[in-house]
PDB file of C-alpha atoms in Angstrom:
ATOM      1  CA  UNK A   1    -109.781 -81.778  78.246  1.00 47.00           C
ATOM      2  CA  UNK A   2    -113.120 -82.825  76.271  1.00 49.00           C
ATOM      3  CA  UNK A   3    -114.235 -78.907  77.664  1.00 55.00           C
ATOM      4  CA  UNK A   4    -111.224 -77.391  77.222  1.00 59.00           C
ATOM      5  CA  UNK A   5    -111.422 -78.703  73.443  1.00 58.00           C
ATOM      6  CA  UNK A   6    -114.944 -77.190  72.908  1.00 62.00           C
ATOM      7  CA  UNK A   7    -114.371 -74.200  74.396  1.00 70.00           C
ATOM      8  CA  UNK A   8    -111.934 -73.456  71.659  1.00 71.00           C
ATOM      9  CA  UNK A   9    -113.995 -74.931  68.788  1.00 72.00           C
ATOM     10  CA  UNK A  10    -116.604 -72.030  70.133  1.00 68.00           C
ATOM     11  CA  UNK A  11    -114.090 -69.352  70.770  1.00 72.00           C
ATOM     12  CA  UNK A  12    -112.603 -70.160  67.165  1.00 76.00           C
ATOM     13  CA  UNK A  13    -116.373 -69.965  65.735  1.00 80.00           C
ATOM     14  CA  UNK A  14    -117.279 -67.201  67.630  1.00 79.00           C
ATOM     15  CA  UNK A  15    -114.039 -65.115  66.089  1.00 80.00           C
ATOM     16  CA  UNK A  16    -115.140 -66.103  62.373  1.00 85.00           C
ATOM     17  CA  UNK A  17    -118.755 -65.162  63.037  1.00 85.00           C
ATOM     18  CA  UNK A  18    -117.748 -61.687  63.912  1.00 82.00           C
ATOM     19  CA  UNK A  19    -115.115 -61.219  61.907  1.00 86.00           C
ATOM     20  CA  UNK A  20    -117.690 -62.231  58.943  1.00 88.00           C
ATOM     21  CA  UNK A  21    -120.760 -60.024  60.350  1.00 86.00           C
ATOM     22  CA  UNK A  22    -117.538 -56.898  60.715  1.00 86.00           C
ATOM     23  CA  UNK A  23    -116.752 -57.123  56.852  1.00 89.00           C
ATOM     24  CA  UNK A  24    -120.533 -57.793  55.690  1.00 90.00           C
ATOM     25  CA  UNK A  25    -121.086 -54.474  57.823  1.00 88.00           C
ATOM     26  CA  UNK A  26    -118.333 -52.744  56.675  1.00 87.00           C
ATOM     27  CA  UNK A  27    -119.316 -52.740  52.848  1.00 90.00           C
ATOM     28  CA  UNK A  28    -123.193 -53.527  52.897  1.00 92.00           C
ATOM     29  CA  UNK A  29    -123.240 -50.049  51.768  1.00 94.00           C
ATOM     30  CA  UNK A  30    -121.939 -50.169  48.238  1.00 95.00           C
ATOM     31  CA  UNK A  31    -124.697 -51.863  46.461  1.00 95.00           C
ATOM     32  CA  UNK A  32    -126.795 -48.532  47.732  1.00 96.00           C
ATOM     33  CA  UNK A  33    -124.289 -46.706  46.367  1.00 96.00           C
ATOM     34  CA  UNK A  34    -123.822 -48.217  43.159  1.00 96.00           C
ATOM     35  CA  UNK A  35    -127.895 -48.387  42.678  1.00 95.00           C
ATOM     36  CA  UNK A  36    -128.085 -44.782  42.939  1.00 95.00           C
ATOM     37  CA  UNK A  37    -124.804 -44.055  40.635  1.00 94.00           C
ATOM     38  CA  UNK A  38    -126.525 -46.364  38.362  1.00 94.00           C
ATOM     39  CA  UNK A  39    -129.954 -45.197  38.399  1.00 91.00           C
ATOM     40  CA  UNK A  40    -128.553 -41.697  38.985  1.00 91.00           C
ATOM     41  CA  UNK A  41    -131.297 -40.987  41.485  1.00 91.00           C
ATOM     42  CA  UNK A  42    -132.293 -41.636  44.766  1.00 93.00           C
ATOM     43  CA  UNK A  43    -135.672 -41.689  44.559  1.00 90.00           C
ATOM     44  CA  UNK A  44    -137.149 -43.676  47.537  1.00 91.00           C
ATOM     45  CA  UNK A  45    -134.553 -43.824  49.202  1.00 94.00           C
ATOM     46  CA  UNK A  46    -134.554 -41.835  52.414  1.00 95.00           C
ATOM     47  CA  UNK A  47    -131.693 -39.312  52.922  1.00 95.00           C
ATOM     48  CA  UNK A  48    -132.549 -38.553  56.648  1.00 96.00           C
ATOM     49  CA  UNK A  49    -132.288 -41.967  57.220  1.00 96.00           C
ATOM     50  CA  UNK A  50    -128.471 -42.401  55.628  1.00 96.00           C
ATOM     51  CA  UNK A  51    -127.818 -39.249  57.105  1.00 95.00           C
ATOM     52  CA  UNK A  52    -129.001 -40.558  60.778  1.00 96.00           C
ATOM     53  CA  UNK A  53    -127.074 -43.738  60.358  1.00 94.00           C
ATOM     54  CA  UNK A  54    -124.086 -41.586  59.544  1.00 94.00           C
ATOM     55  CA  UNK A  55    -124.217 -39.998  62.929  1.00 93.00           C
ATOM     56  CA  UNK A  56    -124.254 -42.609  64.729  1.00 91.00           C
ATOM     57  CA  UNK A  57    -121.606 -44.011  63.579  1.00 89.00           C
ATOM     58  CA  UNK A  58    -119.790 -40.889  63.735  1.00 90.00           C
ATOM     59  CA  UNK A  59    -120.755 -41.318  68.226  1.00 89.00           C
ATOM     60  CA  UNK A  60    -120.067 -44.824  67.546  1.00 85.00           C
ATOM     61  CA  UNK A  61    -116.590 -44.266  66.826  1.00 86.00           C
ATOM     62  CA  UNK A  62    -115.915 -41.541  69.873  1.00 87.00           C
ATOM     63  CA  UNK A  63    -117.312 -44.511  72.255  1.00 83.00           C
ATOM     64  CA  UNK A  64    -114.991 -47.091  70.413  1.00 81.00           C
ATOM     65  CA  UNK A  65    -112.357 -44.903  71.262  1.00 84.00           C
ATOM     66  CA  UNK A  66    -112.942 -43.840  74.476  1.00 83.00           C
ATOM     67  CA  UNK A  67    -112.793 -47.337  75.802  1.00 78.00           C
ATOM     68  CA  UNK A  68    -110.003 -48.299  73.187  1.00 74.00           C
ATOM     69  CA  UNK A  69    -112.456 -50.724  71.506  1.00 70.00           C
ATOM     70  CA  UNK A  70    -110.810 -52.666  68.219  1.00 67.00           C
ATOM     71  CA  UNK A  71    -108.877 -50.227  65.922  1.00 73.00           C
ATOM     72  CA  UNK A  72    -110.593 -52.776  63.759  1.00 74.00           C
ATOM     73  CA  UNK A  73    -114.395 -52.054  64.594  1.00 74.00           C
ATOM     74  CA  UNK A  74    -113.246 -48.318  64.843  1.00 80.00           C
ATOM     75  CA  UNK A  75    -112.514 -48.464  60.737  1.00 84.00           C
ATOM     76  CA  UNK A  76    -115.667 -50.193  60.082  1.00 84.00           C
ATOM     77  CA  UNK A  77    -118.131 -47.564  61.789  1.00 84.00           C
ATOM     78  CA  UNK A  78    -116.206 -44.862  59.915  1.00 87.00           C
ATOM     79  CA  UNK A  79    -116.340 -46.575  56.336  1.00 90.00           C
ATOM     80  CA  UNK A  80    -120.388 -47.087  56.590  1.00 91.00           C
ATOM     81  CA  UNK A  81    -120.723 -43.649  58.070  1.00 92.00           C
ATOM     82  CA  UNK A  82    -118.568 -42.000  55.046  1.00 93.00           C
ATOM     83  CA  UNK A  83    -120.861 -44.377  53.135  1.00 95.00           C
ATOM     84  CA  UNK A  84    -123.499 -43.112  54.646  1.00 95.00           C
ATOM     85  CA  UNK A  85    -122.923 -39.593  53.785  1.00 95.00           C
ATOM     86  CA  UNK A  86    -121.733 -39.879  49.858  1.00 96.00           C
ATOM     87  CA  UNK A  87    -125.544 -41.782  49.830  1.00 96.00           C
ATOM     88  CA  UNK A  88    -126.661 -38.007  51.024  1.00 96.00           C
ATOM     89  CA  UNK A  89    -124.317 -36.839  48.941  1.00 95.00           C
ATOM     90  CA  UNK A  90    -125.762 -38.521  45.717  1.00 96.00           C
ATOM     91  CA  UNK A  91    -129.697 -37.530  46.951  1.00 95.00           C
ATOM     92  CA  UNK A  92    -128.169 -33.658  46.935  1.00 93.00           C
ATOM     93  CA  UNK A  93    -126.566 -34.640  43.030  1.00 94.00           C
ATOM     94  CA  UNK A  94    -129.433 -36.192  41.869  1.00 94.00           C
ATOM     95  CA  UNK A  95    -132.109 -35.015  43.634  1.00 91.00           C
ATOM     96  CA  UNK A  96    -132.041 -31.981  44.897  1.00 88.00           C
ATOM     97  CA  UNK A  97    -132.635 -28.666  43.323  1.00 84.00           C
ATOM     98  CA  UNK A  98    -130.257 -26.851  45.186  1.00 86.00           C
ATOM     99  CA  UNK A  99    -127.687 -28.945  44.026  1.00 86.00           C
ATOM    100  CA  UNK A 100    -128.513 -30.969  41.493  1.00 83.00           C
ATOM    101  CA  UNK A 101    -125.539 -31.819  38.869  1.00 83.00           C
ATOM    102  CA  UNK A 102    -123.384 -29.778  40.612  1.00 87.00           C
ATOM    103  CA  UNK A 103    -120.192 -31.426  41.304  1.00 89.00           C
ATOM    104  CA  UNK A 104    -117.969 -28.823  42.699  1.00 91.00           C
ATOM    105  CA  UNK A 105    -120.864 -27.312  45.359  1.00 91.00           C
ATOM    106  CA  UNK A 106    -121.655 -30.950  46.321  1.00 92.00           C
ATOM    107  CA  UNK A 107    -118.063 -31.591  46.684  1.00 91.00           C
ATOM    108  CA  UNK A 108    -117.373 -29.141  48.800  1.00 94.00           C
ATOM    109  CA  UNK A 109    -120.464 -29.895  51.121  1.00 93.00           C
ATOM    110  CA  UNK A 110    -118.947 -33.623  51.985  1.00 94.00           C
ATOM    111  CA  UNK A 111    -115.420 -32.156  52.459  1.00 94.00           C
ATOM    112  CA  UNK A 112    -116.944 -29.732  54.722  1.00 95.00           C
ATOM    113  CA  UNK A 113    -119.191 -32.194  56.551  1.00 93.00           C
ATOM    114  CA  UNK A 114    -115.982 -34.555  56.901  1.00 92.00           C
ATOM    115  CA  UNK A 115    -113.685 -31.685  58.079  1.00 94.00           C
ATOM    116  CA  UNK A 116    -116.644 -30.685  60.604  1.00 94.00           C
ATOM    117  CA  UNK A 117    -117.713 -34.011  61.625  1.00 91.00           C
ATOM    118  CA  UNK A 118    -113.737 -35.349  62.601  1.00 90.00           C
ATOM    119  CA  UNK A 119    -113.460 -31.866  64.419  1.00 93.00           C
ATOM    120  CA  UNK A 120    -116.550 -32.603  66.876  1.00 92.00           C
ATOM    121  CA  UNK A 121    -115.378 -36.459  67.086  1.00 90.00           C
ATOM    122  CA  UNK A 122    -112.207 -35.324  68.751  1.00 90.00           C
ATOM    123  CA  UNK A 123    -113.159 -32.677  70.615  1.00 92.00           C
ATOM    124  CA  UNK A 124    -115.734 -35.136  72.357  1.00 91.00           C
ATOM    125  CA  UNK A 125    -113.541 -37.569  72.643  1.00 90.00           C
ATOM    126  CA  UNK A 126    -110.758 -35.279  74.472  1.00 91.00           C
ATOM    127  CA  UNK A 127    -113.776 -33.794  76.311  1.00 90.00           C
ATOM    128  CA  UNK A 128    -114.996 -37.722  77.552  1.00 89.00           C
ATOM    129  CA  UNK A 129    -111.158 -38.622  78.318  1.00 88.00           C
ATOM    130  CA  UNK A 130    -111.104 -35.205  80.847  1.00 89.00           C
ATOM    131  CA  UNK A 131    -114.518 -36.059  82.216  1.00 88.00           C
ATOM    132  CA  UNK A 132    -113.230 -39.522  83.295  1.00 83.00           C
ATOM    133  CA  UNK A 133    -110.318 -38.072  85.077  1.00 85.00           C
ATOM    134  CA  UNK A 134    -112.859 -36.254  87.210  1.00 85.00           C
ATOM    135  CA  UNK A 135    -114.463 -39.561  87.402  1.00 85.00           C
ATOM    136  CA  UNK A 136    -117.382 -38.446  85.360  1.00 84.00           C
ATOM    137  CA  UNK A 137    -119.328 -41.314  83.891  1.00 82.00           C
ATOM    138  CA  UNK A 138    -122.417 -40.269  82.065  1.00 85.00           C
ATOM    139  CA  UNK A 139    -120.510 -38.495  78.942  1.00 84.00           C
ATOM    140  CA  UNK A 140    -119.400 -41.961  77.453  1.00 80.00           C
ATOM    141  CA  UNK A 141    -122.400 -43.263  78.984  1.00 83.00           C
ATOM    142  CA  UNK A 142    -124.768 -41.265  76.873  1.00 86.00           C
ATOM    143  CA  UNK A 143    -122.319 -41.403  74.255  1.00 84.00           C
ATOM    144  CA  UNK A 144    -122.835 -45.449  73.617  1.00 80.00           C
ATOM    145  CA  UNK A 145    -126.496 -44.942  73.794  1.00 86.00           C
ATOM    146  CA  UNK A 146    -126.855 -42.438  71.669  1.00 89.00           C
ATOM    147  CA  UNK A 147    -125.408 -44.811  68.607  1.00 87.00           C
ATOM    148  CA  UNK A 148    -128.067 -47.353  69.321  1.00 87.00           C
ATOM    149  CA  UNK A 149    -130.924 -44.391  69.613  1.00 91.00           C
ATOM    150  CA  UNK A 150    -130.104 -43.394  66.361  1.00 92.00           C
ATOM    151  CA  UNK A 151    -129.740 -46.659  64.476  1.00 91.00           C
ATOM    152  CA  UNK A 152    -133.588 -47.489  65.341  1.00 92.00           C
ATOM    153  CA  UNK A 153    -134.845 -43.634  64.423  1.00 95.00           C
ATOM    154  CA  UNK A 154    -132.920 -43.306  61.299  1.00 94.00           C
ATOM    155  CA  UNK A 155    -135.361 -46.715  60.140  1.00 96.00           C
ATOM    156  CA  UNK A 156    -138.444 -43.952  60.879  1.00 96.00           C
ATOM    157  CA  UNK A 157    -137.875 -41.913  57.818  1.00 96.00           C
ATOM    158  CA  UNK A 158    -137.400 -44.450  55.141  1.00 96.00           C
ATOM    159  CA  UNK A 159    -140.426 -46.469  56.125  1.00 96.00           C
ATOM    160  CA  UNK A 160    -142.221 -42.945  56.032  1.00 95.00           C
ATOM    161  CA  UNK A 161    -140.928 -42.812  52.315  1.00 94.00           C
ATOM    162  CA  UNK A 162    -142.497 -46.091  51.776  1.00 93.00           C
ATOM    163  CA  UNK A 163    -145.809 -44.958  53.281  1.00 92.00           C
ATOM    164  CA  UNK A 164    -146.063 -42.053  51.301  1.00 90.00           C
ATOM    165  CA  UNK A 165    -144.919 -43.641  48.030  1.00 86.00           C
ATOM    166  CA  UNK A 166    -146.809 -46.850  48.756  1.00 86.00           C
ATOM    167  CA  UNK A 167    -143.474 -48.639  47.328  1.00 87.00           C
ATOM    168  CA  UNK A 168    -140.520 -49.782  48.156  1.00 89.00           C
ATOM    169  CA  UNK A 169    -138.384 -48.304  45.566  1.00 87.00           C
ATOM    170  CA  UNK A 170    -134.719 -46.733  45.734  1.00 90.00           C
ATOM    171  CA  UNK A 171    -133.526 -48.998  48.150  1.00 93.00           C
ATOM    172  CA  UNK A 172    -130.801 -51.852  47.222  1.00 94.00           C
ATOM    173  CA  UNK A 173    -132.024 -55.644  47.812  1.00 93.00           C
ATOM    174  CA  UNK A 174    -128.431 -56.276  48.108  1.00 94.00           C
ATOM    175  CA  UNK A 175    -127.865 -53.736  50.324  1.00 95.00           C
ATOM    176  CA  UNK A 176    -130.616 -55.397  52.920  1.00 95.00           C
ATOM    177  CA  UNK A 177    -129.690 -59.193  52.122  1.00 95.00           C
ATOM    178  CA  UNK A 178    -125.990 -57.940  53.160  1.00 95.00           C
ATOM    179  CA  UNK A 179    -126.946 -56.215  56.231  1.00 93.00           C
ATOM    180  CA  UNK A 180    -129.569 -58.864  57.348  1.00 94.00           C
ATOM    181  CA  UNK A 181    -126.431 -61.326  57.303  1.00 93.00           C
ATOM    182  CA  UNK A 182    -124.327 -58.637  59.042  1.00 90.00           C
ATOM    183  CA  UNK A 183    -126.487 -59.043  62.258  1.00 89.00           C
ATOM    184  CA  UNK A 184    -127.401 -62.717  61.742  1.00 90.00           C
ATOM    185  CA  UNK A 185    -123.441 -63.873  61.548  1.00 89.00           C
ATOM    186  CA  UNK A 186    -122.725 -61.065  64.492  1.00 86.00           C
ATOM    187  CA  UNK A 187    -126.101 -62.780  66.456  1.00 84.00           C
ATOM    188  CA  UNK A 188    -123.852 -66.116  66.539  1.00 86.00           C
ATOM    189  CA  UNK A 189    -120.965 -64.248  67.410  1.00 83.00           C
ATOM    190  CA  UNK A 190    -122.085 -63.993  70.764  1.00 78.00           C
ATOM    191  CA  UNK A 191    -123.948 -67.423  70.974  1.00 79.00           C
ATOM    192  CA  UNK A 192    -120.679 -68.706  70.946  1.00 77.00           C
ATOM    193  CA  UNK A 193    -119.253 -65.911  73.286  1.00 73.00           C
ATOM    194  CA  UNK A 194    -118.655 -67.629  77.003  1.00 69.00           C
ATOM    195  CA  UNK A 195    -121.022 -66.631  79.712  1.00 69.00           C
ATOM    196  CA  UNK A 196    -122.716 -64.398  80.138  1.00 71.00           C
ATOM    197  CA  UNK A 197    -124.662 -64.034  77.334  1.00 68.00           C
ATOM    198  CA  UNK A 198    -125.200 -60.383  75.719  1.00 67.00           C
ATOM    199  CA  UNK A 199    -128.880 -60.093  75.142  1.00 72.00           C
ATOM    200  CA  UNK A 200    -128.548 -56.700  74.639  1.00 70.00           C
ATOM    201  CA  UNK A 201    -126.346 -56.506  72.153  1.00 73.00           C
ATOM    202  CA  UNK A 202    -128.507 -60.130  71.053  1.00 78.00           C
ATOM    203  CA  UNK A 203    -131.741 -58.423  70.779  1.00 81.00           C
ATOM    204  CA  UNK A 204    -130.131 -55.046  68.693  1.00 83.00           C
ATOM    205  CA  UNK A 205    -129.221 -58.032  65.895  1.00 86.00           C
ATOM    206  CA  UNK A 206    -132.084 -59.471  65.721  1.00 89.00           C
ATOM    207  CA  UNK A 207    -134.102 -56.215  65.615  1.00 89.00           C
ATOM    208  CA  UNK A 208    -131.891 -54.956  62.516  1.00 91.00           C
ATOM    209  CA  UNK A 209    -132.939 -57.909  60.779  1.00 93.00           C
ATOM    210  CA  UNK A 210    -136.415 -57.674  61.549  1.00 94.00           C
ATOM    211  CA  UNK A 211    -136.498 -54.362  60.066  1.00 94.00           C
ATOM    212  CA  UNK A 212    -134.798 -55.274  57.180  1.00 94.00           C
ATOM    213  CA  UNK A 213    -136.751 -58.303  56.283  1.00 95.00           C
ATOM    214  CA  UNK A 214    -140.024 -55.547  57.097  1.00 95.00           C
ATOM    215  CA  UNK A 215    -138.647 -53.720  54.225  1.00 95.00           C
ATOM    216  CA  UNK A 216    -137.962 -56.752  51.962  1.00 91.00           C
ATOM    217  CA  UNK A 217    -141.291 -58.294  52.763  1.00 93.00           C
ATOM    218  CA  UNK A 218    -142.967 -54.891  52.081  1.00 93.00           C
ATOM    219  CA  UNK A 219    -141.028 -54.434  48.287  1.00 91.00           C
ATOM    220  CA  UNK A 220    -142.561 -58.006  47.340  1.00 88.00           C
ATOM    221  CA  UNK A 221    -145.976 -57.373  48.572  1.00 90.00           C
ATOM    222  CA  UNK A 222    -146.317 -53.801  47.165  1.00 86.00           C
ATOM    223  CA  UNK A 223    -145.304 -54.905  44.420  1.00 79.00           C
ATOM    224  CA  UNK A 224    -147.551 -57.274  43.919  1.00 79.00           C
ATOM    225  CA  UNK A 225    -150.716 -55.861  44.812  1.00 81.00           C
ATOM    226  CA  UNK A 226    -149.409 -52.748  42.157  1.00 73.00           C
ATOM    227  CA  UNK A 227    -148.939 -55.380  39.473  1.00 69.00           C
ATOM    228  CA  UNK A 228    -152.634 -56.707  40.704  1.00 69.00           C
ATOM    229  CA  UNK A 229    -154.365 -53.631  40.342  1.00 70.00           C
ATOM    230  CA  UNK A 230    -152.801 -52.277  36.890  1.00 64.00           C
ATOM    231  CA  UNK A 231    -153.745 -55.733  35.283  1.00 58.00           C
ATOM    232  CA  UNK A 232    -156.716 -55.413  36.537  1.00 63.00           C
ATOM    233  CA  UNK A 233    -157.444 -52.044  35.989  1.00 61.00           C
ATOM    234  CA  UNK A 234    -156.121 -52.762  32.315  1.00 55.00           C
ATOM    235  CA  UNK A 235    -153.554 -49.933  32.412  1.00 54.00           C
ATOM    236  CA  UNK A 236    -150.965 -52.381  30.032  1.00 52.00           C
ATOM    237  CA  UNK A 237    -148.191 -53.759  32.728  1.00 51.00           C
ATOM    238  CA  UNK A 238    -146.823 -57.089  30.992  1.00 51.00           C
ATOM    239  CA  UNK A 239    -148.188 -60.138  33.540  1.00 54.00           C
ATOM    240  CA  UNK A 240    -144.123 -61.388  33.206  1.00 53.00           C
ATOM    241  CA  UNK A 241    -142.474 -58.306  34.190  1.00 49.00           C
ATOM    242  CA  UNK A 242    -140.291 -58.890  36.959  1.00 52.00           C
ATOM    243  CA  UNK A 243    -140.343 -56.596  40.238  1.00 53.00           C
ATOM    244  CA  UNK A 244    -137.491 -54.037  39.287  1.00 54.00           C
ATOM    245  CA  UNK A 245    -139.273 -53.076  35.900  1.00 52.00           C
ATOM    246  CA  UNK A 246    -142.779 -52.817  37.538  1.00 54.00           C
ATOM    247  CA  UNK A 247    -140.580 -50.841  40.469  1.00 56.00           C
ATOM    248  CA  UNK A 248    -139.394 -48.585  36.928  1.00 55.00           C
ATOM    249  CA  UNK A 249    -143.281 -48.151  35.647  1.00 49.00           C
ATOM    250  CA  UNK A 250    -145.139 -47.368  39.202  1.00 51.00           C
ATOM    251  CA  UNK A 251    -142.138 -44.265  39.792  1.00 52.00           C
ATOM    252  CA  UNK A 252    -142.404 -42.712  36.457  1.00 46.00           C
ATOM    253  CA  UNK A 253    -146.195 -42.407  37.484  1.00 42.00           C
ATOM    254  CA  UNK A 254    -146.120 -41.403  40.678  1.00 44.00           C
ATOM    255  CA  UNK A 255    -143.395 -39.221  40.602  1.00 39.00           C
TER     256      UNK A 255
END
């Protein structure tokens, strides 16, 4: 009985652990979002790298529905991926010359890319569903992998952006803390889990939230060392300036 009792206790804990690390991942998008509506730029933040993200969750979704995977978990990979994309979407606005303060044009890109994107989703999907009648495997095979694949390359770009710029700029603390908690809270989902234990799906956690704490690690210390070397160098950056402001000073000269 004294098992029986715990095993629920961890079942019940394992349910809110994942159904806290599903939400945080849901929306961990929208302080990006907001940063760059607010800032009205994108600067240093990496548009191949939302873009990336964006298809995978776009292969993430054909593989949750393939194998009829929570209608739940489904919603969630589509609402970062559309996230995802209106992040592009604000680099093309903002950013890009081609495109810059044009509503209608960049409009009419994301309606495109949507309209596109849900036309590929279900023809895979109907393509997957006829390979398994012919007992074909690899096509959903390759179809979960690829989501994983693309998570870890679409990191590639934005730390490029932060080697070239020697900053960490663009990119919403909230944003990270959000996602960091994301994997941490879906990390004790599946210590919880009953036997056997998925250190797969263990190790992809904890390697998003080694990235992300790269990145926040990497803000402070560049930072820093730019605050360091303009004091030093006497070029008039206030001692008590906090890290955005500096963040504010270092772009408008490098950029």
């Amino acid at each position: 009985m004294e098992n029986n009792g715990h095993q629920a206790l961890f079942h019940n804990l394992s349910h809110v652990f994942g159904t806290i690390g599903t939400v945080l991942w849901t929306f961990q998008l929208l302080p990006q979002v907001y940063k760059n509506w607010r800032n009205e730029s994108t600067k240093g933040l990496s548009p191949l790298t939302m873009l990336i993200w964006a298809t995978a969750c776009l292969f993430y979704a054909i593989y949750a529905v393939v194998f009829e995977i929570s209608f739940v978990l489904i919603i969630q990979q589509m609402i970062f991926g559309v996230l995802c994309l209106i992040c592009v979407m604000q680099y093309m606005y903002y950013d890009n010359s081609k495109f810059i303060r044009k509503k209608t044009k960049t409009g009419l890109l994301f309606f495109v890319i949507c309209i596109m994107w849900a036309g590929f989703q279900s023809i895979c999907v109907f393509g997957i569903r006829l390979a398994n009648k012919k007992n074909i495997d690899w096509p959903k095979t390759v179809t979960g992998i690829i989501p994983t694949v693309l998570v870890f390359i679409g990191y590639v770009p934005q730390f490029y952006e932060i080697y070239r710029r020697k900053i960490v700029c663009g990119i919403s603390l909230i944003f990270l803390a959000i996602d960091m908690l994301g994997a941490a809270f879906s990390a004790l989902c599946l210590a919880f889990n009953p036997p056997p234990f998925d250190a797969y799906a263990a190790s992809f956690y904890f390697a998003i939230f080694t990235l992300d704490l790269i990145i926040f690690i990497l803000y402070y210390l560049f930072n820093w060392m730019h605050k360091k070397n303009c004091i030093n160098n006497n070029n008039g950056i206030d001692n008590n300036l906090n890290n955005d402001e500096i963040v504010e000073i270092i772009i408008d000269d490098k950029v």
